[in-house]
Tab-separated table of N, CA and C in Angstrom:
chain	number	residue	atom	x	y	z
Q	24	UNK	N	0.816	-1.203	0.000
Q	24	UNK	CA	0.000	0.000	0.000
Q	24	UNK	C	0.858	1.267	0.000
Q	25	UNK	N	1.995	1.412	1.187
Q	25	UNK	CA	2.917	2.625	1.259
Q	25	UNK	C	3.282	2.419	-0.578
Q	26	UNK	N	3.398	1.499	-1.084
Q	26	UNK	CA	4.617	1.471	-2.272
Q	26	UNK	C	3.724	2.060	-3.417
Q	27	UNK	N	2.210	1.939	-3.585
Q	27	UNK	CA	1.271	2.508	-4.567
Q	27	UNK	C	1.179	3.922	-4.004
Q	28	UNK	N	1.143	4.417	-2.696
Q	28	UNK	CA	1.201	6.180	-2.608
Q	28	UNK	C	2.229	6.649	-3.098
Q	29	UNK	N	3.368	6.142	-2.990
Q	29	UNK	CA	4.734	6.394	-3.231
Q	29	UNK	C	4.795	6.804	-4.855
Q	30	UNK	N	3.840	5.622	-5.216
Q	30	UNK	CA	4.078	5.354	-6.718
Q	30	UNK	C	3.570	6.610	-7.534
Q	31	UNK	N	1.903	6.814	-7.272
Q	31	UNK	CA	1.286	7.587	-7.349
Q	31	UNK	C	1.810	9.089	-7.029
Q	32	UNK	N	2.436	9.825	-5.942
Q	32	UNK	CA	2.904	10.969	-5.635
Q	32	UNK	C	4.490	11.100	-6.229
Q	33	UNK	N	4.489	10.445	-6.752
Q	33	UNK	CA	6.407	10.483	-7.954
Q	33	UNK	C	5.851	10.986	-9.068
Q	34	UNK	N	4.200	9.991	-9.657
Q	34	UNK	CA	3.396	11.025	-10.947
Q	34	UNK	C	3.509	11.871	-10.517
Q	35	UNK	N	2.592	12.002	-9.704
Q	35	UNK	CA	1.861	13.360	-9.899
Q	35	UNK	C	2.687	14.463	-9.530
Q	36	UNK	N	4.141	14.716	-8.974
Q	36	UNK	CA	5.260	15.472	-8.476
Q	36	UNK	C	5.733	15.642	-10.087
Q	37	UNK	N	5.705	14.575	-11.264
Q	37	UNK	CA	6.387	14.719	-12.303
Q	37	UNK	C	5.542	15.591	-13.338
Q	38	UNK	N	4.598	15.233	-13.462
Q	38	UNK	CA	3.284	16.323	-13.935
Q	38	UNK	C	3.535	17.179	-13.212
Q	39	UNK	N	3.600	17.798	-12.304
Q	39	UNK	CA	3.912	19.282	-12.042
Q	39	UNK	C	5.123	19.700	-12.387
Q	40	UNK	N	6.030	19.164	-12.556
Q	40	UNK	CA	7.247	19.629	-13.294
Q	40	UNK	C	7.473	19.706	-14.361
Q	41	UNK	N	6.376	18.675	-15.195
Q	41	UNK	CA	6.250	18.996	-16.446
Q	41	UNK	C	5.900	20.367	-16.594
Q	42	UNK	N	4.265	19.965	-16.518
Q	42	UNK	CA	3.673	21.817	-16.217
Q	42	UNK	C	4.265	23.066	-15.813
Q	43	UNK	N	5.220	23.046	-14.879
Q	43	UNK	CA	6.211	24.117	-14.290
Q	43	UNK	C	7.062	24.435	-15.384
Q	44	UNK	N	7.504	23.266	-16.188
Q	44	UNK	CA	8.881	23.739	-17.156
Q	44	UNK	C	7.937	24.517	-18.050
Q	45	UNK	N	6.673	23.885	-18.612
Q	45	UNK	CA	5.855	24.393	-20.030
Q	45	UNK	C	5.795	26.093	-19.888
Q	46	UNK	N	5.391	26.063	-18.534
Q	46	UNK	CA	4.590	27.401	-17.910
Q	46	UNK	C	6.115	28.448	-18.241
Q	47	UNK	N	6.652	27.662	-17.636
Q	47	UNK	CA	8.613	28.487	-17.652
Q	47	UNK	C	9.167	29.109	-19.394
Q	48	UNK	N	8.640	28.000	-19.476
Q	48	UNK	CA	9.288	28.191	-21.258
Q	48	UNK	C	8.209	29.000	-21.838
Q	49	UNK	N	6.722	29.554	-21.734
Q	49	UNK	CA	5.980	29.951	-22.200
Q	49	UNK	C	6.702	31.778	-21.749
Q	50	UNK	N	6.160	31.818	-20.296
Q	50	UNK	CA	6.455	33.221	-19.724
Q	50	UNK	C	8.577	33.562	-20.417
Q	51	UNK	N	8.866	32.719	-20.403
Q	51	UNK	CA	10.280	33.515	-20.896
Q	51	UNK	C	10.171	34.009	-21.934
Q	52	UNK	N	9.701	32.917	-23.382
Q	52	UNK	CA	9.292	33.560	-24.936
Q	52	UNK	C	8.758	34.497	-24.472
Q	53	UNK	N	7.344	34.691	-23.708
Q	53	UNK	CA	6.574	36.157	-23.712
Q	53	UNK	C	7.595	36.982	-23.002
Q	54	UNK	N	8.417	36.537	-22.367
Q	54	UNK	CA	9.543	38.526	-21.722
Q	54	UNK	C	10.423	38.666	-22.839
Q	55	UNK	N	11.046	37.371	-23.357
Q	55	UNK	CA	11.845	37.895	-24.785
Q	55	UNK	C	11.023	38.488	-25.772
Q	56	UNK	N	10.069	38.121	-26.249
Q	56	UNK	CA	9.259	39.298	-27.305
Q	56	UNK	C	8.696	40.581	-26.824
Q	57	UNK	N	8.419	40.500	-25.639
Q	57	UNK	CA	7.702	42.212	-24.987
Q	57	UNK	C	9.384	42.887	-24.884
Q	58	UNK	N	10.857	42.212	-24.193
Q	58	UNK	CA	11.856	42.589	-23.996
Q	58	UNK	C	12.209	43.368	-25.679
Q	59	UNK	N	11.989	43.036	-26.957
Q	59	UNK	CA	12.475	43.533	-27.876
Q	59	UNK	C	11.158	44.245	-28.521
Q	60	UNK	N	9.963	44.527	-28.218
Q	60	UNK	CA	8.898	45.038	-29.123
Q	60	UNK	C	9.255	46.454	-28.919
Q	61	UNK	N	8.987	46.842	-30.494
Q	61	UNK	CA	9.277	48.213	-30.726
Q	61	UNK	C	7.882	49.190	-30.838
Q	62	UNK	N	7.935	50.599	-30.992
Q	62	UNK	CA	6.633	51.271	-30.614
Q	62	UNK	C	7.558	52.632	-31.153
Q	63	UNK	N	6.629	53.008	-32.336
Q	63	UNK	CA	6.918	54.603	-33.379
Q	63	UNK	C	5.819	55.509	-32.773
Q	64	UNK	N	6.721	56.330	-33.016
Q	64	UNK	CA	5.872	57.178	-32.990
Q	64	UNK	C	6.074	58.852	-33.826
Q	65	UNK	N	4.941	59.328	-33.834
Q	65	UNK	CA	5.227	60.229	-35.110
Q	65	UNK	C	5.013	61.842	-34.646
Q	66	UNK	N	5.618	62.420	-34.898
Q	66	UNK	CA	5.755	63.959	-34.080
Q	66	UNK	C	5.975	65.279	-35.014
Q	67	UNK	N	6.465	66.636	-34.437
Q	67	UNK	CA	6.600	67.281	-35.929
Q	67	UNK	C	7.615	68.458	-34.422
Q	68	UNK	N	8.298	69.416	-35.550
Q	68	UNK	CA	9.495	70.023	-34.884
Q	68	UNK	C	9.340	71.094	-35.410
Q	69	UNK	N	9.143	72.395	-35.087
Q	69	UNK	CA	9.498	73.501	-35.545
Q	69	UNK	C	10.273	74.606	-34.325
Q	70	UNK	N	11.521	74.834	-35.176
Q	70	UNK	CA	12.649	75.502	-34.271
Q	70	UNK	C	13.417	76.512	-35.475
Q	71	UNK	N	14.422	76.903	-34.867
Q	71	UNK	CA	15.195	77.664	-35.761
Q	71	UNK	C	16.181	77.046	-36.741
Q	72	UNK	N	16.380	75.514	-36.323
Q	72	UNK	CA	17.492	75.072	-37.318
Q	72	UNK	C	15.975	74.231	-38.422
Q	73	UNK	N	14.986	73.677	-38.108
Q	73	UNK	CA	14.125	72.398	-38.544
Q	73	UNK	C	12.591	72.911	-39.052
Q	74	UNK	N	12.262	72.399	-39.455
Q	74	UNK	CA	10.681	72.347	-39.627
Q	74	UNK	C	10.518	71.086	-40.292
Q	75	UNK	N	9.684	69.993	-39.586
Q	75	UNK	CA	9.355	68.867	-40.274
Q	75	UNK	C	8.275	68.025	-39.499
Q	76	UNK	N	8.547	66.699	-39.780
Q	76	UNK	CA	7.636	65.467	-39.343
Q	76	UNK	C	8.394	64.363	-39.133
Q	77	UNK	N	8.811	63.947	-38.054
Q	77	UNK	CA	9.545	63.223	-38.172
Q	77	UNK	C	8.790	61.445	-37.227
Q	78	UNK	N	9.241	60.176	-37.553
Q	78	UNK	CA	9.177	59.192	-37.200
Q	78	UNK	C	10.488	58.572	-35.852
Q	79	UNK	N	10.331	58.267	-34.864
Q	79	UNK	CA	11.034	57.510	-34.040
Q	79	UNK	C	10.633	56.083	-33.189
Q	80	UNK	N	11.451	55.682	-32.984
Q	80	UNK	CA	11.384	54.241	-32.137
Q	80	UNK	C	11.620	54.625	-30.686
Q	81	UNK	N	10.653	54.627	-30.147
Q	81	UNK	CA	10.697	54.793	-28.679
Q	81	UNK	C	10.582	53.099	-27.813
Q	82	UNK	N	10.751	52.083	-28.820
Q	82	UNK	CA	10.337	51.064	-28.082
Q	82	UNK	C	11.880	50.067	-27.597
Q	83	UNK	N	11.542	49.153	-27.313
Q	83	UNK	CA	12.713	48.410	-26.935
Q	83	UNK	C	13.564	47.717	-28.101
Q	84	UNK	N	13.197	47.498	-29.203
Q	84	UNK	CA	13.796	46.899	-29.807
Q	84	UNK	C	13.365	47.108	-31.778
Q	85	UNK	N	13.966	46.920	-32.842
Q	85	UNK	CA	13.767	47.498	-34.198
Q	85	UNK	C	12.384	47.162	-34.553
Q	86	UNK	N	12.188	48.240	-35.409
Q	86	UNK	CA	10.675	48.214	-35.964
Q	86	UNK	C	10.999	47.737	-37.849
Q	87	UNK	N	10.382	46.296	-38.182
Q	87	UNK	CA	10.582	46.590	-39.437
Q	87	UNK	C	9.442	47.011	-40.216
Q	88	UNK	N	9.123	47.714	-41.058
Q	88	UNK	CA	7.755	48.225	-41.777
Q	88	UNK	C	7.657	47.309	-42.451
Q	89	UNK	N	6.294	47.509	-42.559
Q	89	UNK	CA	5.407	46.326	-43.487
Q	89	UNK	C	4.790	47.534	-44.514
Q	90	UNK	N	4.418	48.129	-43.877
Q	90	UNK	CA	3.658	49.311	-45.205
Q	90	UNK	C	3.132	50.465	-44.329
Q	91	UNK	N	3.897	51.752	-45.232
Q	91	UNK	CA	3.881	53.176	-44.930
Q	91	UNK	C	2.874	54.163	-46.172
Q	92	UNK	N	2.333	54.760	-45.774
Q	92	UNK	CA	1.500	55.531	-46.587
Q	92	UNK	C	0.702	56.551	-46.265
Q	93	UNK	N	0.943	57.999	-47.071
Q	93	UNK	CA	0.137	59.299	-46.797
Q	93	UNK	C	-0.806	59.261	-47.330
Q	94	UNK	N	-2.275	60.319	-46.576
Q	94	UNK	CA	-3.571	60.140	-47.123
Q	94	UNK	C	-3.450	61.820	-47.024
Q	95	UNK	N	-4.214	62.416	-47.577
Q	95	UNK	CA	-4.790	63.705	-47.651
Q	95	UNK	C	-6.424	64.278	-47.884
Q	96	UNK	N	-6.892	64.050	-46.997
Q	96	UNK	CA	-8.838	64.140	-47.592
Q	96	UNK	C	-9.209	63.191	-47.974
Q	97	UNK	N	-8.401	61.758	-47.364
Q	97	UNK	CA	-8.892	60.649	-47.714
Q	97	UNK	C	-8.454	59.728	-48.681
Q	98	UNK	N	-7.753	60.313	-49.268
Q	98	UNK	CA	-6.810	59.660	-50.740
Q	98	UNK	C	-5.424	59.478	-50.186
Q	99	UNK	N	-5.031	58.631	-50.689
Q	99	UNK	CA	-3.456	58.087	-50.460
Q	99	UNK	C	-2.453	59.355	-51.622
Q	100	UNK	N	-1.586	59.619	-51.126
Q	100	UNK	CA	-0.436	60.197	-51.918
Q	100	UNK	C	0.997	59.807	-51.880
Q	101	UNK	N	1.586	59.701	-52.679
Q	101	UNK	CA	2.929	59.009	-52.812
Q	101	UNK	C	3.934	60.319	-51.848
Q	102	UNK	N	4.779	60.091	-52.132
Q	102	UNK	CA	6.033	60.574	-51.065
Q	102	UNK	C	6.430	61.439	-52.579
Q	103	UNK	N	6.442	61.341	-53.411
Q	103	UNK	CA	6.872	61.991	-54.533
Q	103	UNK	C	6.134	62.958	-54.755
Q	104	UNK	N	4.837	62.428	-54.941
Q	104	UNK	CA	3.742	63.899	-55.058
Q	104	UNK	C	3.849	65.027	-53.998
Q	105	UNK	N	3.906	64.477	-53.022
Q	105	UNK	CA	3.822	65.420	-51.709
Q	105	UNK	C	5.469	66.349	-52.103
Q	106	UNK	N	6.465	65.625	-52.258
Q	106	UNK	CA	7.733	66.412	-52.550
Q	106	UNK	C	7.239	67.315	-53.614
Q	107	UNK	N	6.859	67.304	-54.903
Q	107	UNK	CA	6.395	67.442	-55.992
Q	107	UNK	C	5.476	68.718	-55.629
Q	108	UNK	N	4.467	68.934	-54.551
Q	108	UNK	CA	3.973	69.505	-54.676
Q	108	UNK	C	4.298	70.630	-54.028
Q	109	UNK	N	5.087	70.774	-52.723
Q	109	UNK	CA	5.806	71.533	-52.094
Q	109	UNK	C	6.864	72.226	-52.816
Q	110	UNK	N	7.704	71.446	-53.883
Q	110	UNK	CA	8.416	72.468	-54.912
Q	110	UNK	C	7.359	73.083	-55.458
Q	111	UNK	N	6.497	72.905	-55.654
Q	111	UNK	CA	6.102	74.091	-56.711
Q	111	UNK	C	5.542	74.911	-56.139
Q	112	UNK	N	5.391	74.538	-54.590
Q	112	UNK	CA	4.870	75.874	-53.593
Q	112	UNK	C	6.529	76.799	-53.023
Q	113	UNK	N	7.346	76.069	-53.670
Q	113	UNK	CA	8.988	77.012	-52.948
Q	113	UNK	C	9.330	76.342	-52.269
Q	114	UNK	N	9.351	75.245	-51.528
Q	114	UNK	CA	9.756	74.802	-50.163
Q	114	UNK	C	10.532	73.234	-50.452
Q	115	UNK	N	12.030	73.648	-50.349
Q	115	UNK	CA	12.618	72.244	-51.159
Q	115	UNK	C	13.107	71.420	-49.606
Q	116	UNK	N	12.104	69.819	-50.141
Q	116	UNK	CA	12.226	69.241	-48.802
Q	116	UNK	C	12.573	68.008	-48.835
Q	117	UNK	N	13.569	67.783	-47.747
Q	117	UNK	CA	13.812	66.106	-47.886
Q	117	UNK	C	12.808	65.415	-46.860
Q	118	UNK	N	13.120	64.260	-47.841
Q	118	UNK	CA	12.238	62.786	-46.588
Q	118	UNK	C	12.513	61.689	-46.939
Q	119	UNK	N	11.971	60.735	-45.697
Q	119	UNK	CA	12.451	59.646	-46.147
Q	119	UNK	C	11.824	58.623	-45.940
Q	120	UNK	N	11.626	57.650	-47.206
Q	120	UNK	CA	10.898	57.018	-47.602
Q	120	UNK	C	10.942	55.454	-46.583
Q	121	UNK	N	10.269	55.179	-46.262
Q	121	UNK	CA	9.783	54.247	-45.575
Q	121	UNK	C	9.130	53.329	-46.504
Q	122	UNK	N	10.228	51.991	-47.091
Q	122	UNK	CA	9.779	51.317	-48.152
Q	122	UNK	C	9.493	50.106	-46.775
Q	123	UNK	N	8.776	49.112	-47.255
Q	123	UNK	CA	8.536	47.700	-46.793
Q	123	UNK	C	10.031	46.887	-46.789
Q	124	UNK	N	10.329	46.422	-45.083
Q	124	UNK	CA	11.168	45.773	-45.327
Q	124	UNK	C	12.455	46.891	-44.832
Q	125	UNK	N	12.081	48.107	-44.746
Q	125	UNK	CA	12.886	49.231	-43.685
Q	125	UNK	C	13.152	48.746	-41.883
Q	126	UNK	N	14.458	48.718	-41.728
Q	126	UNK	CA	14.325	48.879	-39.816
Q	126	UNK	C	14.969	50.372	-39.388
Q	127	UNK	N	13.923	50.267	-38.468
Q	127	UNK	CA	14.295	51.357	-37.605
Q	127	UNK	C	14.711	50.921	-36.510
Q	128	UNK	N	15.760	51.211	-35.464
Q	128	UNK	CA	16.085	50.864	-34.754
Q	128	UNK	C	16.119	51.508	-33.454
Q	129	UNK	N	15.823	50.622	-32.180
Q	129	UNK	CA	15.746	51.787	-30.825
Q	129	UNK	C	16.561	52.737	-30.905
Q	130	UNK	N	15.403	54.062	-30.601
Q	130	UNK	CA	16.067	55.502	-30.508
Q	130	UNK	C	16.251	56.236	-31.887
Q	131	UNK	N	16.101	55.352	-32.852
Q	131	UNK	CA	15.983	56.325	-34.285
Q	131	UNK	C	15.332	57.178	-34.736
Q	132	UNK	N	15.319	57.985	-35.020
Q	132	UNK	CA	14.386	59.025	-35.660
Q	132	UNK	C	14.537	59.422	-36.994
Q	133	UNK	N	13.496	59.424	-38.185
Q	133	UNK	CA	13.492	59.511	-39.204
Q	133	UNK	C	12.886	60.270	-39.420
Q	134	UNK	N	13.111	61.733	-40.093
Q	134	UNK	CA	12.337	62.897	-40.695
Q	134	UNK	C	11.688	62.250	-42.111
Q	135	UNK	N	10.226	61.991	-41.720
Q	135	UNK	CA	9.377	61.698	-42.610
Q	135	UNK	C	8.983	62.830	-43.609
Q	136	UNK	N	9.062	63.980	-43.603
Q	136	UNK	CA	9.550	65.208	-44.098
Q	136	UNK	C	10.054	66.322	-43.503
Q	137	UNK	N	10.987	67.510	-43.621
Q	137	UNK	CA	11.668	68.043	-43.499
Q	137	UNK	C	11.719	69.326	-44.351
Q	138	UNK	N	12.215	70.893	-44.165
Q	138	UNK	CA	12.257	71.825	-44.903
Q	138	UNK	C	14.146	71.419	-44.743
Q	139	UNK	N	14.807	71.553	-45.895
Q	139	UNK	CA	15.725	71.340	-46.482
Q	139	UNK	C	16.383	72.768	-46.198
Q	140	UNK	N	15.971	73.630	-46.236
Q	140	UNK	CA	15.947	75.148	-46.078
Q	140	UNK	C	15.784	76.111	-44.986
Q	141	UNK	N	16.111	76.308	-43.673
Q	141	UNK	CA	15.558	76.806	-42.948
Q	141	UNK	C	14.753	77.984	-43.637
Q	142	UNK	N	13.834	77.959	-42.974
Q	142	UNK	CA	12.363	79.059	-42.981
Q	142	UNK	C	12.772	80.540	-42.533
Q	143	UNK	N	12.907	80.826	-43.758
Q	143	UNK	CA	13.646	82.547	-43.068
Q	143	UNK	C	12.687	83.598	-42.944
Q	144	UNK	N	11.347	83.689	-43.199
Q	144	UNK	CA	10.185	84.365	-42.190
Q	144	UNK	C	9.001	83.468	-41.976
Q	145	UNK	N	8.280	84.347	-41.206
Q	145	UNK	CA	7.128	84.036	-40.962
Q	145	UNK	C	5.813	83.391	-41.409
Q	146	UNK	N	6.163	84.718	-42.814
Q	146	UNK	CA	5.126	83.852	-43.727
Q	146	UNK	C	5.445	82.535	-44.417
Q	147	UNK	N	6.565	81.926	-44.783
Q	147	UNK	CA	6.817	81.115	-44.961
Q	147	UNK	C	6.683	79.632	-44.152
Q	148	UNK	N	6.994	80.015	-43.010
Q	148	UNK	CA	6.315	79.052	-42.026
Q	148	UNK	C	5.173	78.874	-41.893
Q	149	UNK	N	4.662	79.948	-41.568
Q	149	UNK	CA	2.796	79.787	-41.585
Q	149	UNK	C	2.476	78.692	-42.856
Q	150	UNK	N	2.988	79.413	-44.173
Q	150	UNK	CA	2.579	78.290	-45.269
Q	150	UNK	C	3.174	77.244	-45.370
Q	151	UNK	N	3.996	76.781	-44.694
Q	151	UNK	CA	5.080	75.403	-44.808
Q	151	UNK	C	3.627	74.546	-44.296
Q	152	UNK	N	3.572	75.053	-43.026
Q	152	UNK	CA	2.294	74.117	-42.008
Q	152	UNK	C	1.285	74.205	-42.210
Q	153	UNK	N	0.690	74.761	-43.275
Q	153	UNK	CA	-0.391	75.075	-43.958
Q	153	UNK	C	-0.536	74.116	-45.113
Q	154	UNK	N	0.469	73.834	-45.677
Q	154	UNK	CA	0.713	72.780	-46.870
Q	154	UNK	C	0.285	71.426	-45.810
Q	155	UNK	N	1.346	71.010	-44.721
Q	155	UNK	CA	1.154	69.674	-44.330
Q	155	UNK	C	0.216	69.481	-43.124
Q	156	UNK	N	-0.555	70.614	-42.829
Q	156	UNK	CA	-1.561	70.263	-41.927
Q	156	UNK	C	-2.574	69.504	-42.375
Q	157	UNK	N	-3.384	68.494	-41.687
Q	157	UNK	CA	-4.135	67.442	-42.195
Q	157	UNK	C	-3.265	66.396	-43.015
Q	158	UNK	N	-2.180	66.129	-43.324
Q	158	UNK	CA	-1.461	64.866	-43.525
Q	158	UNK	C	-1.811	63.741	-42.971
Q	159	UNK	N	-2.126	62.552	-42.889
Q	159	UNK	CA	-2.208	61.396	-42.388
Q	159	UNK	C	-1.425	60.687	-42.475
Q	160	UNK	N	-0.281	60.091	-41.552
Q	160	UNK	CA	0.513	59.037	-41.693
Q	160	UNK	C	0.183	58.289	-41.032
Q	161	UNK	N	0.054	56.975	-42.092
Q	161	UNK	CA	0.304	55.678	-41.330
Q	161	UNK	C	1.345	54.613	-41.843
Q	162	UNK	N	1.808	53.769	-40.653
Q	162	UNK	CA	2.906	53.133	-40.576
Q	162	UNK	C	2.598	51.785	-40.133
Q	163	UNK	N	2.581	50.618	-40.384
Q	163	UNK	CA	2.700	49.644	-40.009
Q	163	UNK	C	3.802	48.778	-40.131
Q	164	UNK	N	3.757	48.515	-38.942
Q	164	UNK	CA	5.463	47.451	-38.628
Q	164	UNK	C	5.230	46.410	-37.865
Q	165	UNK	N	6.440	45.381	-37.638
Q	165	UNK	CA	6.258	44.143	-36.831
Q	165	UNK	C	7.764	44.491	-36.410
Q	166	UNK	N	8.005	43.078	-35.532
Q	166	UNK	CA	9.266	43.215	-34.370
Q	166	UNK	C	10.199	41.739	-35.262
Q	167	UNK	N	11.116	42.177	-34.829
Q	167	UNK	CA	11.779	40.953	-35.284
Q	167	UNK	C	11.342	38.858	-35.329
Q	168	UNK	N	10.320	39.066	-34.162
Q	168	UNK	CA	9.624	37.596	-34.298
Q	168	UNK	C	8.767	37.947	-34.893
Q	169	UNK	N	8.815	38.643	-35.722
Q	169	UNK	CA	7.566	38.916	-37.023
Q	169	UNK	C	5.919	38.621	-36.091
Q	170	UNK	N	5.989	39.561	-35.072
Q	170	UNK	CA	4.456	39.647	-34.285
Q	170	UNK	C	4.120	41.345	-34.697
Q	171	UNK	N	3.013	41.124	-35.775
Q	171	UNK	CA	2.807	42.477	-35.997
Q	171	UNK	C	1.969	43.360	-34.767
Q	172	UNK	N	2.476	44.389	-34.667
Q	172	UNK	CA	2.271	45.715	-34.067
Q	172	UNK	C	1.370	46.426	-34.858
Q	173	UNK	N	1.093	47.291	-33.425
Q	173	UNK	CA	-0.605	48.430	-33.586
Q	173	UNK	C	0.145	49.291	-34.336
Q	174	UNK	N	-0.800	49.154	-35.313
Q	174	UNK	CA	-0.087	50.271	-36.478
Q	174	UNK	C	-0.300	51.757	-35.945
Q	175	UNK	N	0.681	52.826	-36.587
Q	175	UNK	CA	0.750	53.837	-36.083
Q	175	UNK	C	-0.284	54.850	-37.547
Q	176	UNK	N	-1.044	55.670	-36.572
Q	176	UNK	CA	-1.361	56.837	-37.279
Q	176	UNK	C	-1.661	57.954	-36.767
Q	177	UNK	N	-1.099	59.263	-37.947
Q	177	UNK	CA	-1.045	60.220	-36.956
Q	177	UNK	C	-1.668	61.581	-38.048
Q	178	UNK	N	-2.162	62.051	-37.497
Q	178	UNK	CA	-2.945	63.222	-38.519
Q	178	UNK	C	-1.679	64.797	-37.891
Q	179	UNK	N	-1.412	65.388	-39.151
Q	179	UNK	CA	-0.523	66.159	-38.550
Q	179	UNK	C	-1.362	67.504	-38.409
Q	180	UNK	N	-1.240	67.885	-36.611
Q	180	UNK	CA	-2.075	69.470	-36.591
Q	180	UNK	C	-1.084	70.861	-37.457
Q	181	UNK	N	-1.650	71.423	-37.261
Q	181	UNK	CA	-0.864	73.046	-37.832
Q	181	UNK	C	-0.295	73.325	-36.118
Q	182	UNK	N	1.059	73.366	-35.744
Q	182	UNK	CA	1.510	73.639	-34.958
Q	182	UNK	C	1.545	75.448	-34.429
Q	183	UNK	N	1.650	75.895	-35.650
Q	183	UNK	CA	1.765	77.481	-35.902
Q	183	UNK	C	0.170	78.032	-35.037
Q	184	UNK	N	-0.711	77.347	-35.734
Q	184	UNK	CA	-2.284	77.422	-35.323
Q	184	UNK	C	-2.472	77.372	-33.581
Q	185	UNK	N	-2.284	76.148	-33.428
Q	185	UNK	CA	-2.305	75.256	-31.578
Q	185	UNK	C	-1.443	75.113	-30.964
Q	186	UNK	N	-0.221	75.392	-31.002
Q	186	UNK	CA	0.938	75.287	-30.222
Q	186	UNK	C	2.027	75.979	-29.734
Q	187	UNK	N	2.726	76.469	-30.900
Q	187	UNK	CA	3.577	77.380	-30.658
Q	187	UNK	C	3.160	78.829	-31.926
Q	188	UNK	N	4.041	79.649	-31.168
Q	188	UNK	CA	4.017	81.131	-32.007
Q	188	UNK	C	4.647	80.691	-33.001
Q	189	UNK	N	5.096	81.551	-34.029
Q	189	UNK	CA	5.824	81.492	-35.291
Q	189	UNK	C	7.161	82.220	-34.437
Q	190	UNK	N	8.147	81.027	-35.208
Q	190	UNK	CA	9.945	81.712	-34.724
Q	190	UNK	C	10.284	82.923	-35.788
Q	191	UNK	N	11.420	83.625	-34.934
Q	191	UNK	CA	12.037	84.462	-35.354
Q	191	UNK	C	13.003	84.538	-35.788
Q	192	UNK	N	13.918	84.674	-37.523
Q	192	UNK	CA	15.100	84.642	-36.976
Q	192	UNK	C	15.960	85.313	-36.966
């Protein structure tokens, strides 16, 4: 009789160690993927050296894009048009293209557009942010264990309008 409890409580001690390792090996994968998940985010800068829109990785670990794309009133616009259309308003600007298959890496920041030019008055600024107010960016990315992430979108306000005064220089 002692030798069947015996027998019985060696299972059932081994089933819990099974279970203990499963549980072990489950919660570690989940701290290694939360330990490297990345998180963008999208912002805009106006100062005396900058005026732009820029993209960063505030998360723990690289963001690779799956698919980036501007809307304007609802319609998608290429990265070319938008350049395209700002030259012909005066305002020569770099950016950078966020193809599929891009990493960004913790702490990066990517000027999704940019005045190439500092803004040497007022009125010019006013209309820089006047051009890209109402922009829509969105960004979708995954983490290196290819677990896709909450895609990012961000409607850009007129900063000049809600935030800050117009600089001087």
């Amino acid at each position: 009789m002692e030798e069947n409890i015996t027998n019985i409580a060696t299972v059932i001690i081994a089933i819990c160690a099974i279970f203990l390792t499963i549980y072990q090996i489950y919660a570690t994968r989940k701290h290694n993927r939360l330990g490297i998940r990345p998180l963008l985010k999208i912002g805009w800068t106006t100062d005396e050296k900058i005026d732009g829109i820029w993209l960063k990785n505030v998360g723990l670990g690289p963001a690779i894009i799956t698919a980036f794309s501007i809307k304007h009133d609802g319609k998608i616009i290429t990265t070319k048009d938008l350049t395209n259309h700002l030259h012909e308003k005066g305002f020569t600007s770099g950016m950078y293209i966020a193809n599929k298959g891009s990493t960004i890496t913790t702490t990066d920041l990517k000027w999704l557009i940019f005045s190439e030019k500092q803004l040497n008055s007022e009125e010019k600024v006013i209309e820089y942010w006047n051009l890209l107010e109402g922009l829509v960016f969105i960004v979708e990315y995954k983490c290196f264990y290819n677990s896709i992430q909450s895609k990012t979108i961000w409607k850009c306000p007129n900063p000049i309008k809600e935030f800050v005064s117009v600089k001087t220089k």
